[in-house]
PDB file of C-alpha atoms and ligand atoms in Angstrom:
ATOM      1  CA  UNK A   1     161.845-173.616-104.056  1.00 46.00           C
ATOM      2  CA  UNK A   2     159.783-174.735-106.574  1.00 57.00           C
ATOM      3  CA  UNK A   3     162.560-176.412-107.268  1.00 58.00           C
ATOM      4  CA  UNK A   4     160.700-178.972-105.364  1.00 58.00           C
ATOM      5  CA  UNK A   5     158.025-179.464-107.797  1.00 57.00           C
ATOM      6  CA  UNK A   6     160.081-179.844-110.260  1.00 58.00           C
ATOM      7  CA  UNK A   7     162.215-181.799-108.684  1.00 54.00           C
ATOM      8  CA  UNK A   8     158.916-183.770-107.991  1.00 53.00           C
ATOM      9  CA  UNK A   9     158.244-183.813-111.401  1.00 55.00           C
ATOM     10  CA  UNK A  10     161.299-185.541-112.441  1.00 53.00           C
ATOM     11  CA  UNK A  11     160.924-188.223-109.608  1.00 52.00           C
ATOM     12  CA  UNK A  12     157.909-188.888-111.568  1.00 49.00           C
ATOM     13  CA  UNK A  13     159.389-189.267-114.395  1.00 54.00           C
ATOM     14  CA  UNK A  14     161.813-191.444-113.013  1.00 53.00           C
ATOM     15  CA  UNK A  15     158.956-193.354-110.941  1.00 50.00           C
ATOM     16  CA  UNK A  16     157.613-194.249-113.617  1.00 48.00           C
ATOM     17  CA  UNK A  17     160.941-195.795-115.507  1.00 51.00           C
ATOM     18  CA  UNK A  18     162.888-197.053-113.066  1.00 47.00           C
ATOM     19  CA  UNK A  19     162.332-199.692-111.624  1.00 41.00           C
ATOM     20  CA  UNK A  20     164.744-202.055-109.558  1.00 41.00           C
ATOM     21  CA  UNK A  21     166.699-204.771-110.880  1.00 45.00           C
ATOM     22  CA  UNK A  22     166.905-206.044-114.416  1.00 53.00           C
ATOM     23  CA  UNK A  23     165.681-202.983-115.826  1.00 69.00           C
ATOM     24  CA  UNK A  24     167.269-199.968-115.628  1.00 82.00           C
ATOM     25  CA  UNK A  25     166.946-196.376-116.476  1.00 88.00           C
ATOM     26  CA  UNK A  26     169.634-193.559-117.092  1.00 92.00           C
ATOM     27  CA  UNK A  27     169.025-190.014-117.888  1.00 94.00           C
ATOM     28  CA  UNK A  28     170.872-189.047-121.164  1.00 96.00           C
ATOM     29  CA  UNK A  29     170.085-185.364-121.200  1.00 97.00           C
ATOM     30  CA  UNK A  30     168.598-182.074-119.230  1.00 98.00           C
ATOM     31  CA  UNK A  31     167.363-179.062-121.051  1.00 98.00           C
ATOM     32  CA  UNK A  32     166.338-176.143-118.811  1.00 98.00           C
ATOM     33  CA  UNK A  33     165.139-173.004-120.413  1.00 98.00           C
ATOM     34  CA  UNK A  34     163.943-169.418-118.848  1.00 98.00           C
ATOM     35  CA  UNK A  35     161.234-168.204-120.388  1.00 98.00           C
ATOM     36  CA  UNK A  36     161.356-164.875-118.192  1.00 98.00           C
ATOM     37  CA  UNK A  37     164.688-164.173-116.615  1.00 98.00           C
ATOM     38  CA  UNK A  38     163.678-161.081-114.555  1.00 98.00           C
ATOM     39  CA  UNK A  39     161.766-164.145-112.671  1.00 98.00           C
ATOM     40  CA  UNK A  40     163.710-167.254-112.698  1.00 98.00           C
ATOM     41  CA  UNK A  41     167.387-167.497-113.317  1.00 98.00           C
ATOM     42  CA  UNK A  42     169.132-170.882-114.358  1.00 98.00           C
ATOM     43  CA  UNK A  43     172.855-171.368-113.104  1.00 98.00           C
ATOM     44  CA  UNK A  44     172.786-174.871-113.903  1.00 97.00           C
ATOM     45  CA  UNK A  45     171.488-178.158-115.577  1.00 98.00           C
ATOM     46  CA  UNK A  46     173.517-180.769-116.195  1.00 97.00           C
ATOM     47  CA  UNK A  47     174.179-184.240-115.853  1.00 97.00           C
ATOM     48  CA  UNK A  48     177.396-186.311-114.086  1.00 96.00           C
ATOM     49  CA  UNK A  49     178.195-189.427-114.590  1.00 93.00           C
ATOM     50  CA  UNK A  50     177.222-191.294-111.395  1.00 85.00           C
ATOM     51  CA  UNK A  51     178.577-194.712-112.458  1.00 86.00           C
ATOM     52  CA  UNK A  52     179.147-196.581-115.713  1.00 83.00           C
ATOM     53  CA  UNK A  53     174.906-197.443-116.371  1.00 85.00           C
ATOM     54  CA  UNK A  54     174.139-194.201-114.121  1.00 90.00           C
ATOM     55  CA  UNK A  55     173.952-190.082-114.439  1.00 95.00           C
ATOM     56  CA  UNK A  56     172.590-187.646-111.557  1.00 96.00           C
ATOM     57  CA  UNK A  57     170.853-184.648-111.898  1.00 97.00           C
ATOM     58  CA  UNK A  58     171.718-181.514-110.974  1.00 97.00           C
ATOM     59  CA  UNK A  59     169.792-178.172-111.303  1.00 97.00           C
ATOM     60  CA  UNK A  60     170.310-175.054-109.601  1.00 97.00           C
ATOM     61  CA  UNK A  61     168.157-171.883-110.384  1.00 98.00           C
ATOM     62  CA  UNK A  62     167.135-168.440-108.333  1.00 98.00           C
ATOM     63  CA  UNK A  63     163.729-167.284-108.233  1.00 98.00           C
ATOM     64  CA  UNK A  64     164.170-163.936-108.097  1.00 98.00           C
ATOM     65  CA  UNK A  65     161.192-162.529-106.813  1.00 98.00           C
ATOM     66  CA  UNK A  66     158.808-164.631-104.712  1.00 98.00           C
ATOM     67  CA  UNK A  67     156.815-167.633-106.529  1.00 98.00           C
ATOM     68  CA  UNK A  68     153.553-167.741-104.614  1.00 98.00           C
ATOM     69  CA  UNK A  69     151.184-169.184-107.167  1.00 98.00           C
ATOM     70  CA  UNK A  70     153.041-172.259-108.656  1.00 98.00           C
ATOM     71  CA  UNK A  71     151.313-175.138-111.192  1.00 98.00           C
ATOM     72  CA  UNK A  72     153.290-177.684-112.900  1.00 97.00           C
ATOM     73  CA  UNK A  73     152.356-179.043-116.455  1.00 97.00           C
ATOM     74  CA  UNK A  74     154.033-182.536-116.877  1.00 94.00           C
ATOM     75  CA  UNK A  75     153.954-184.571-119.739  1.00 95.00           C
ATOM     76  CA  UNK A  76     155.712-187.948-120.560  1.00 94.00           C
ATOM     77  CA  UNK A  77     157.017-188.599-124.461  1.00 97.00           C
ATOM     78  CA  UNK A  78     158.185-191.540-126.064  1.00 97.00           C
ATOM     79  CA  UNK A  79     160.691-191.669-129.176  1.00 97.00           C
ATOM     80  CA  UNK A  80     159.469-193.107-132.412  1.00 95.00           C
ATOM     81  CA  UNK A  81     161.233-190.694-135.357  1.00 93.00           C
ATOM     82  CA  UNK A  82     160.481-187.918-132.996  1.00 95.00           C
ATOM     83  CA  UNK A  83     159.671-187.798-129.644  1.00 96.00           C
ATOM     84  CA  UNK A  84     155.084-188.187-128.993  1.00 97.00           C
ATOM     85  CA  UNK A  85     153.638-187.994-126.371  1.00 96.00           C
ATOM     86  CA  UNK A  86     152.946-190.930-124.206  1.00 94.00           C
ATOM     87  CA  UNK A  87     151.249-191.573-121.241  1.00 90.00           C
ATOM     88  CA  UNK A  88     151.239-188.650-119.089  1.00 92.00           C
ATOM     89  CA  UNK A  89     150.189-185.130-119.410  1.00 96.00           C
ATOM     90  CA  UNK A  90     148.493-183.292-116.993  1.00 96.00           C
ATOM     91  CA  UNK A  91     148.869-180.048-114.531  1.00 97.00           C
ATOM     92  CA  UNK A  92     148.772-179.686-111.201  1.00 97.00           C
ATOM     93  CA  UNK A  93     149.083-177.051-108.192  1.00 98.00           C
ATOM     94  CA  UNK A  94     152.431-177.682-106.571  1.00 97.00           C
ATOM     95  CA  UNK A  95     151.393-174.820-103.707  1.00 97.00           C
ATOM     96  CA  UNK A  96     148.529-177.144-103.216  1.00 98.00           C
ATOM     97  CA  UNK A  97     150.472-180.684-103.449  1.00 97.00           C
ATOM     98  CA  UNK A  98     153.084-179.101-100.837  1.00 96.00           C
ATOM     99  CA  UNK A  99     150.548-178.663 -98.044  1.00 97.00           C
ATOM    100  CA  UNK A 100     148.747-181.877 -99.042  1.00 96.00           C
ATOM    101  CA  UNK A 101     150.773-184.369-100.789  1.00 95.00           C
ATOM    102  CA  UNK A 102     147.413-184.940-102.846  1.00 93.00           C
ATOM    103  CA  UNK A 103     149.239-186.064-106.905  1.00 91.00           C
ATOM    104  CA  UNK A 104     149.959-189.425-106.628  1.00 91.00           C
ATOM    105  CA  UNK A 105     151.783-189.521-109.345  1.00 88.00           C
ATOM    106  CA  UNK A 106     153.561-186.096-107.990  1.00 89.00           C
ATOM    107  CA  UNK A 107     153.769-188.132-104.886  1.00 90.00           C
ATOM    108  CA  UNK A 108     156.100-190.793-106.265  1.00 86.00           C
ATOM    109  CA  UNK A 109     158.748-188.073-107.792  1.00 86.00           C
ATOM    110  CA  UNK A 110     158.715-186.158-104.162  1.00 90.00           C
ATOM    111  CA  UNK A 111     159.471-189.374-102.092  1.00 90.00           C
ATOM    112  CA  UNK A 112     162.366-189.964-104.732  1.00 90.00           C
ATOM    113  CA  UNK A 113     164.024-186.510-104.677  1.00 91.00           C
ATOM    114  CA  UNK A 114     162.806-184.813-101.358  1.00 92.00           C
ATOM    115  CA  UNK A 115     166.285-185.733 -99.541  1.00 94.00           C
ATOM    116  CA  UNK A 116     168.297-184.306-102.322  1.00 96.00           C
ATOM    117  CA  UNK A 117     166.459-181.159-103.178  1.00 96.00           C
ATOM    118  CA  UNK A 118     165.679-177.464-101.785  1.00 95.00           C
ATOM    119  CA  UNK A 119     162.115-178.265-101.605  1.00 92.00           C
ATOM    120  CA  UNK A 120     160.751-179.308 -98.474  1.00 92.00           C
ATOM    121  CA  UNK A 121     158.875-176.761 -97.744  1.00 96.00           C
ATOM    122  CA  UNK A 122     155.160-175.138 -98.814  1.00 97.00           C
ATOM    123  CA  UNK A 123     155.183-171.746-100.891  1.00 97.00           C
ATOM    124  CA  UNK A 124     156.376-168.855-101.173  1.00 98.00           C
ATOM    125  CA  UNK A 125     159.561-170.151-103.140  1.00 98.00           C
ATOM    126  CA  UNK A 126     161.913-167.534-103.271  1.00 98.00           C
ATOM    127  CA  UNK A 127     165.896-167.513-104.391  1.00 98.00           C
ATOM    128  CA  UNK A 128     168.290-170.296-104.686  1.00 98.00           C
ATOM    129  CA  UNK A 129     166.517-173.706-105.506  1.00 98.00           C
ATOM    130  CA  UNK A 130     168.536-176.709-105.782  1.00 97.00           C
ATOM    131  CA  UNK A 131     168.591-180.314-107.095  1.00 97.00           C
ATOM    132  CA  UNK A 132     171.818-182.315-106.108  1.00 96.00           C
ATOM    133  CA  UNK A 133     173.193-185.481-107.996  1.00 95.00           C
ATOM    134  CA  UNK A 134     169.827-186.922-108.006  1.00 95.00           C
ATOM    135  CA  UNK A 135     170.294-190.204-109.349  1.00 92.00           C
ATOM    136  CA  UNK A 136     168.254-192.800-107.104  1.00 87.00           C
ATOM    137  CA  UNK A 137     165.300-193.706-109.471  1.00 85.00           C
ATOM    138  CA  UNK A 138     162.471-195.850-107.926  1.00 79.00           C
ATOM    139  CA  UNK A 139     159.949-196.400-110.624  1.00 80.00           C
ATOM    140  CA  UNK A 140     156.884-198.688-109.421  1.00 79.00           C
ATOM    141  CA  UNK A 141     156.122-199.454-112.988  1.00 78.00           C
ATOM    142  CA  UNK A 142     158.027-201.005-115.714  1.00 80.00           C
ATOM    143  CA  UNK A 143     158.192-199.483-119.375  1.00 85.00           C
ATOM    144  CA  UNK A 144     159.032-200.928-122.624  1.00 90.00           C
ATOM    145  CA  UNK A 145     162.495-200.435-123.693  1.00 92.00           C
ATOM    146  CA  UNK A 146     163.358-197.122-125.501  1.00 95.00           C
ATOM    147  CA  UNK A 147     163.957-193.669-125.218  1.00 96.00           C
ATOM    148  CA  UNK A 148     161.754-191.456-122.896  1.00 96.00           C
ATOM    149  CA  UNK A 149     161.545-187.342-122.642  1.00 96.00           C
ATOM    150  CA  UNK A 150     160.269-185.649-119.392  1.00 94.00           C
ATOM    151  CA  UNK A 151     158.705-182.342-120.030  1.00 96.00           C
ATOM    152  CA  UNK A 152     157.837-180.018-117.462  1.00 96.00           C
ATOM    153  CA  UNK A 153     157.061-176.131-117.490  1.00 98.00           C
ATOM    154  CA  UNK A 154     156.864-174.256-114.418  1.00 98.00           C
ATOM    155  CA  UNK A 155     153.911-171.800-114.304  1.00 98.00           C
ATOM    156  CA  UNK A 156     153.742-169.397-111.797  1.00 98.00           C
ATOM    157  CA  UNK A 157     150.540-166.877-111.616  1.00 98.00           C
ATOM    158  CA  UNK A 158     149.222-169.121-114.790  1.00 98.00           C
ATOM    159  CA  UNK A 159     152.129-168.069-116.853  1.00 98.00           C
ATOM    160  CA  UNK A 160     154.865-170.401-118.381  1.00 98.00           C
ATOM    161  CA  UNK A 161     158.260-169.114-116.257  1.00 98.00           C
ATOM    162  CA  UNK A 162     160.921-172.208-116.924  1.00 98.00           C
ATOM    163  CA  UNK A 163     161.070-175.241-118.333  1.00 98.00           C
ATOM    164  CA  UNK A 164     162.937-178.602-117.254  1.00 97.00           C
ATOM    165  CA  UNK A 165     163.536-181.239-119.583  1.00 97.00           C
ATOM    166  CA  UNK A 166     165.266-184.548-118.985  1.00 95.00           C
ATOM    167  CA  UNK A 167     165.798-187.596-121.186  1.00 96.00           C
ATOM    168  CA  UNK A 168     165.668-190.772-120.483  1.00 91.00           C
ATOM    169  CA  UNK A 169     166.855-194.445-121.824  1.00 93.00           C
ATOM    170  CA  UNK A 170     165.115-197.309-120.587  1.00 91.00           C
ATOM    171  CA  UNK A 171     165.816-200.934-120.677  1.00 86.00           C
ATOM    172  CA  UNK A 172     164.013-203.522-119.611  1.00 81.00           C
ATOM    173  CA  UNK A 173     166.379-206.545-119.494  1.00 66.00           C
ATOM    174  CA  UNK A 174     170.130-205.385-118.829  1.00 52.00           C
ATOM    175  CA  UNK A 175     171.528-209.187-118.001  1.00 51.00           C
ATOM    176  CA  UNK A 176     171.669-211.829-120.044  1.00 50.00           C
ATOM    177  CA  UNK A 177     169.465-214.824-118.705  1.00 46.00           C
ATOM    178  CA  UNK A 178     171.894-217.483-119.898  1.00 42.00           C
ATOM    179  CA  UNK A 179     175.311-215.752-117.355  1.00 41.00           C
ATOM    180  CA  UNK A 180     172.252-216.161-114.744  1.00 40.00           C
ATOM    181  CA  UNK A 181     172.108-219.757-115.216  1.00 40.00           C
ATOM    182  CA  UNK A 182     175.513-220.414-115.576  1.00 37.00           C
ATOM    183  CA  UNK A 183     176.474-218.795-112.283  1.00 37.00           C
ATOM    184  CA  UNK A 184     173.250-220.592-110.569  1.00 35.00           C
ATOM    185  CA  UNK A 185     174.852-223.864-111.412  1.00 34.00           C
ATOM    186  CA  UNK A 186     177.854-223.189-110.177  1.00 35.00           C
ATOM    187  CA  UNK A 187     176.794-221.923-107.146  1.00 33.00           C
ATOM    188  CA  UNK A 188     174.110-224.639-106.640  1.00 31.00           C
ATOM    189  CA  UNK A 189     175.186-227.549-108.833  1.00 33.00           C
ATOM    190  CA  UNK A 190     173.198-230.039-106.665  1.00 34.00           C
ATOM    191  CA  UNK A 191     170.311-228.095-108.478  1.00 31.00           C
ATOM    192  CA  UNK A 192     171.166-228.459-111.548  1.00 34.00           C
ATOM    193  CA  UNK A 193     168.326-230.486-113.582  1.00 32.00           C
TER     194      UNK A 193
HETATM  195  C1  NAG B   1     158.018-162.033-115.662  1.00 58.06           C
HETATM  196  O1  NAG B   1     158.461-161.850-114.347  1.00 58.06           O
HETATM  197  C2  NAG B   1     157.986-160.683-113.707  1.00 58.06           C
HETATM  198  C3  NAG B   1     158.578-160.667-112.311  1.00 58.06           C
HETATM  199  O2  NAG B   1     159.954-160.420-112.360  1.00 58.06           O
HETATM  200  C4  NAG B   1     156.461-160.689-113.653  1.00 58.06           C
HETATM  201  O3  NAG B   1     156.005-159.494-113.046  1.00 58.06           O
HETATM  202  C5  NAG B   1     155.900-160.829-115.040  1.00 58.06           C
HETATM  203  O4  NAG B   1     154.496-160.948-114.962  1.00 58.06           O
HETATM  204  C6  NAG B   1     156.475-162.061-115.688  1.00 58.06           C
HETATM  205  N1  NAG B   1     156.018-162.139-117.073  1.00 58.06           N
HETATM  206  C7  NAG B   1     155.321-163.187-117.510  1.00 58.06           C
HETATM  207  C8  NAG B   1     154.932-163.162-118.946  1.00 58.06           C
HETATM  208  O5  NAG B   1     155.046-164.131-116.788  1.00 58.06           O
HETATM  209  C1  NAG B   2     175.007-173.414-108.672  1.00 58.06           C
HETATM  210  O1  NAG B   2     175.675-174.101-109.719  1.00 58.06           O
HETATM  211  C2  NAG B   2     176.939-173.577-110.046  1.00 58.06           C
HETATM  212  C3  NAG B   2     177.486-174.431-111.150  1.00 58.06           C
HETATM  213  O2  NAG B   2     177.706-175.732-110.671  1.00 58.06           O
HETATM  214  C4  NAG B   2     177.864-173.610-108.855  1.00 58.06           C
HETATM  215  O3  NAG B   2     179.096-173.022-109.197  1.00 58.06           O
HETATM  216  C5  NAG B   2     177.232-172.851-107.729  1.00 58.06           C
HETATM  217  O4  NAG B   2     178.058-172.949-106.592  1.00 58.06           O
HETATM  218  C6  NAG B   2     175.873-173.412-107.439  1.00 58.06           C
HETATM  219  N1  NAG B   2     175.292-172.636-106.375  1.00 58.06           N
HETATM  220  C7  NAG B   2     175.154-173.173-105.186  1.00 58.06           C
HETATM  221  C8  NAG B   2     174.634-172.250-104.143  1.00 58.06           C
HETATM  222  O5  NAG B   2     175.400-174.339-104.958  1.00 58.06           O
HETATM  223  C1  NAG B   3     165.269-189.745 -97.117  1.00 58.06           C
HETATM  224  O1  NAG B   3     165.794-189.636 -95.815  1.00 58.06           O
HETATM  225  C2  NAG B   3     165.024-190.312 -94.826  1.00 58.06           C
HETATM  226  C3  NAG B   3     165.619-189.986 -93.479  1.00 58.06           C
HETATM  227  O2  NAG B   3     167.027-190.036 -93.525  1.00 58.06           O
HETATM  228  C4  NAG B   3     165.050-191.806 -95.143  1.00 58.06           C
HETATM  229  O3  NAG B   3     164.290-192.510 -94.210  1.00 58.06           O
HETATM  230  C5  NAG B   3     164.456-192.013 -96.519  1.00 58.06           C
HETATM  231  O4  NAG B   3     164.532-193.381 -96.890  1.00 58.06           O
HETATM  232  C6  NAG B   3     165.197-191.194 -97.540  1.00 58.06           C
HETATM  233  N1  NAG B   3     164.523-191.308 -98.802  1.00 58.06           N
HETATM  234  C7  NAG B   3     165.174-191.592 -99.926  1.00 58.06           C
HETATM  235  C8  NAG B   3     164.359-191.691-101.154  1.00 58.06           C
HETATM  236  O5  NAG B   3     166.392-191.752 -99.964  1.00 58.06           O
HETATM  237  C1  NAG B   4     161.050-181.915 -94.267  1.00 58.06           C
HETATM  238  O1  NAG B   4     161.249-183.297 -94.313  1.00 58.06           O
HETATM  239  C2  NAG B   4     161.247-183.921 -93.031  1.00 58.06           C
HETATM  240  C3  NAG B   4     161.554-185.397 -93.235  1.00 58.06           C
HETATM  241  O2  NAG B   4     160.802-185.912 -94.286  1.00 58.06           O
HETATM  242  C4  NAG B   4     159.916-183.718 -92.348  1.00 58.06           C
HETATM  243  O3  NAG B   4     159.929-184.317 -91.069  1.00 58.06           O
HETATM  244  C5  NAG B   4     159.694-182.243 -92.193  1.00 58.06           C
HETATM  245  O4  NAG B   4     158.433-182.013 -91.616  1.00 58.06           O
HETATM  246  C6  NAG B   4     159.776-181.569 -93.541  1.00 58.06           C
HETATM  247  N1  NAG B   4     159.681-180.150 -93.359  1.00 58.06           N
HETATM  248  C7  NAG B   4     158.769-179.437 -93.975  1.00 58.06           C
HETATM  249  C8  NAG B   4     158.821-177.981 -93.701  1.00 58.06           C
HETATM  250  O5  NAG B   4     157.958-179.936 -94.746  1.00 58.06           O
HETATM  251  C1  NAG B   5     146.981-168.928-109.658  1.00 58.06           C
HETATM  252  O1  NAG B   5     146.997-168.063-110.758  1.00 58.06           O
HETATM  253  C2  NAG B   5     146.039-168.373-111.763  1.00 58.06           C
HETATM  254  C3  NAG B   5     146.247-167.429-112.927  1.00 58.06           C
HETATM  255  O2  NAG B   5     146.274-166.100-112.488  1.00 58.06           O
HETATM  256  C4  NAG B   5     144.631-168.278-111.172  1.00 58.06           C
HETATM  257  O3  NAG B   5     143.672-168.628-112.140  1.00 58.06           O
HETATM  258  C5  NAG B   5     144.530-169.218-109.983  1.00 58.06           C
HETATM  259  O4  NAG B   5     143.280-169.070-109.369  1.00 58.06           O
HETATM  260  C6  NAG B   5     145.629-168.921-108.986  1.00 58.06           C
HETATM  261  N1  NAG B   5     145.600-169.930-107.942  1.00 58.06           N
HETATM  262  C7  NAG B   5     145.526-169.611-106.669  1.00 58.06           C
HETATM  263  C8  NAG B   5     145.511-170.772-105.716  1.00 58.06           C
HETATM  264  O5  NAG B   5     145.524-168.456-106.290  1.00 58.06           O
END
């Protein structure tokens, strides 16, 4: 299940780009790597296409023995000839944020991916963990246009057991303001100055 926190991670990620109308965000790649398969096995990472400006998420992954000691390390990069950082990078206790909901940042990625993800619960995670066609990004914040990497490693007992890594494109202006005005007028041509 710590699934979830990663899961919470990416909603983080994704709180941060997304962020309602004009703008839009759509993840362009997942990476997810094992760095200890006796501990955590990865069946799948992968994006669908959700709809022509859209892709979901989906990761599923076994912990194979009980995770009871879970911290994740998230950091935020931006492109520019290479990916540097930018923004965020910090670690928190996921057993901890569980119980208490106390990351705000964390906060924001668990509000967006709680109802599609194995997570809702407090450690021990243990077995199958599961993200489904996550694709509902809510970010409060907008970002300048570009491309955007998520990077979070999953430590359990202090040690570096996964990683999940999503990409992201972001734009901040997806309509043309002039098709705006045109259809206002039409619409409204007593307006019209
Ligand atoms: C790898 O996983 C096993 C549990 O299957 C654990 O005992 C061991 O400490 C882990 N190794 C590292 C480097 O985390
Ligand atoms: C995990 O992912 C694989 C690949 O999509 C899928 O075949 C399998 O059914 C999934 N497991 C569960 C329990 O959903
Ligand atoms: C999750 O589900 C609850 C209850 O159905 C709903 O109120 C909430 O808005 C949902 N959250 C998201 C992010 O879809
Ligand atoms: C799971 O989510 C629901 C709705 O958000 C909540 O009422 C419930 O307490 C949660 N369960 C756990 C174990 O956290
Ligand atoms: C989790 O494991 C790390 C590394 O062993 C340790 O320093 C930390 O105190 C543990 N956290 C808890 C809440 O047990």
């Amino acid at each position: 299940m710590d699934h979830k926190v990663f899961i919470f991670a990416v909603s983080l990620l994704v709180a941060y780009l997304g962020c309602g109308e004009a703008p839009f965000l759509k993840m362009t790649n997942a990476v997810c790597k094992s760095y200890n398969k006796s501990w955590v096995a990865i069946h799948y990472c992968r994006l669908k296409a959700y709809s022509r400006t859209k892709t979901s998420l989906n990761i599923n992954a076994t912990f194979i023995k009980p995770a009871r000691n879970i911290s994740v390390h998230l950091k935020t990069m931006k492109r520019a000839s290479g990916y540097k950082p930018f923004l965020y990078d910090f670690t928190f206790d996921a057993c901890e944020f569980m119980r208490r909901r106390n990351q705000p940042v964390a906060k924001i990625i668990w509000n967006m991916i709680r109802n599609v993800s194995t997570i809702n619960h407090t450690c021990p995670y243990e077995g199958l963990q599961m993200l489904s066609d996550f694709h509902k990004v809510d970010l409060p914040v907008p970002l300048p246009s570009g491309d955007y990497l998520l990077m979070v490693d999953w430590l359990f007992d202090g040690k570096a057991q996964f990683a999940t890594n999503v990409y992201f494109a972001y734009m901040e202006d997806l309509l043309p303001t002039s098709s705006k005005h045109r259809r206002g007028s039409k619409e409204f041509p007593h307006v019209r100055n």
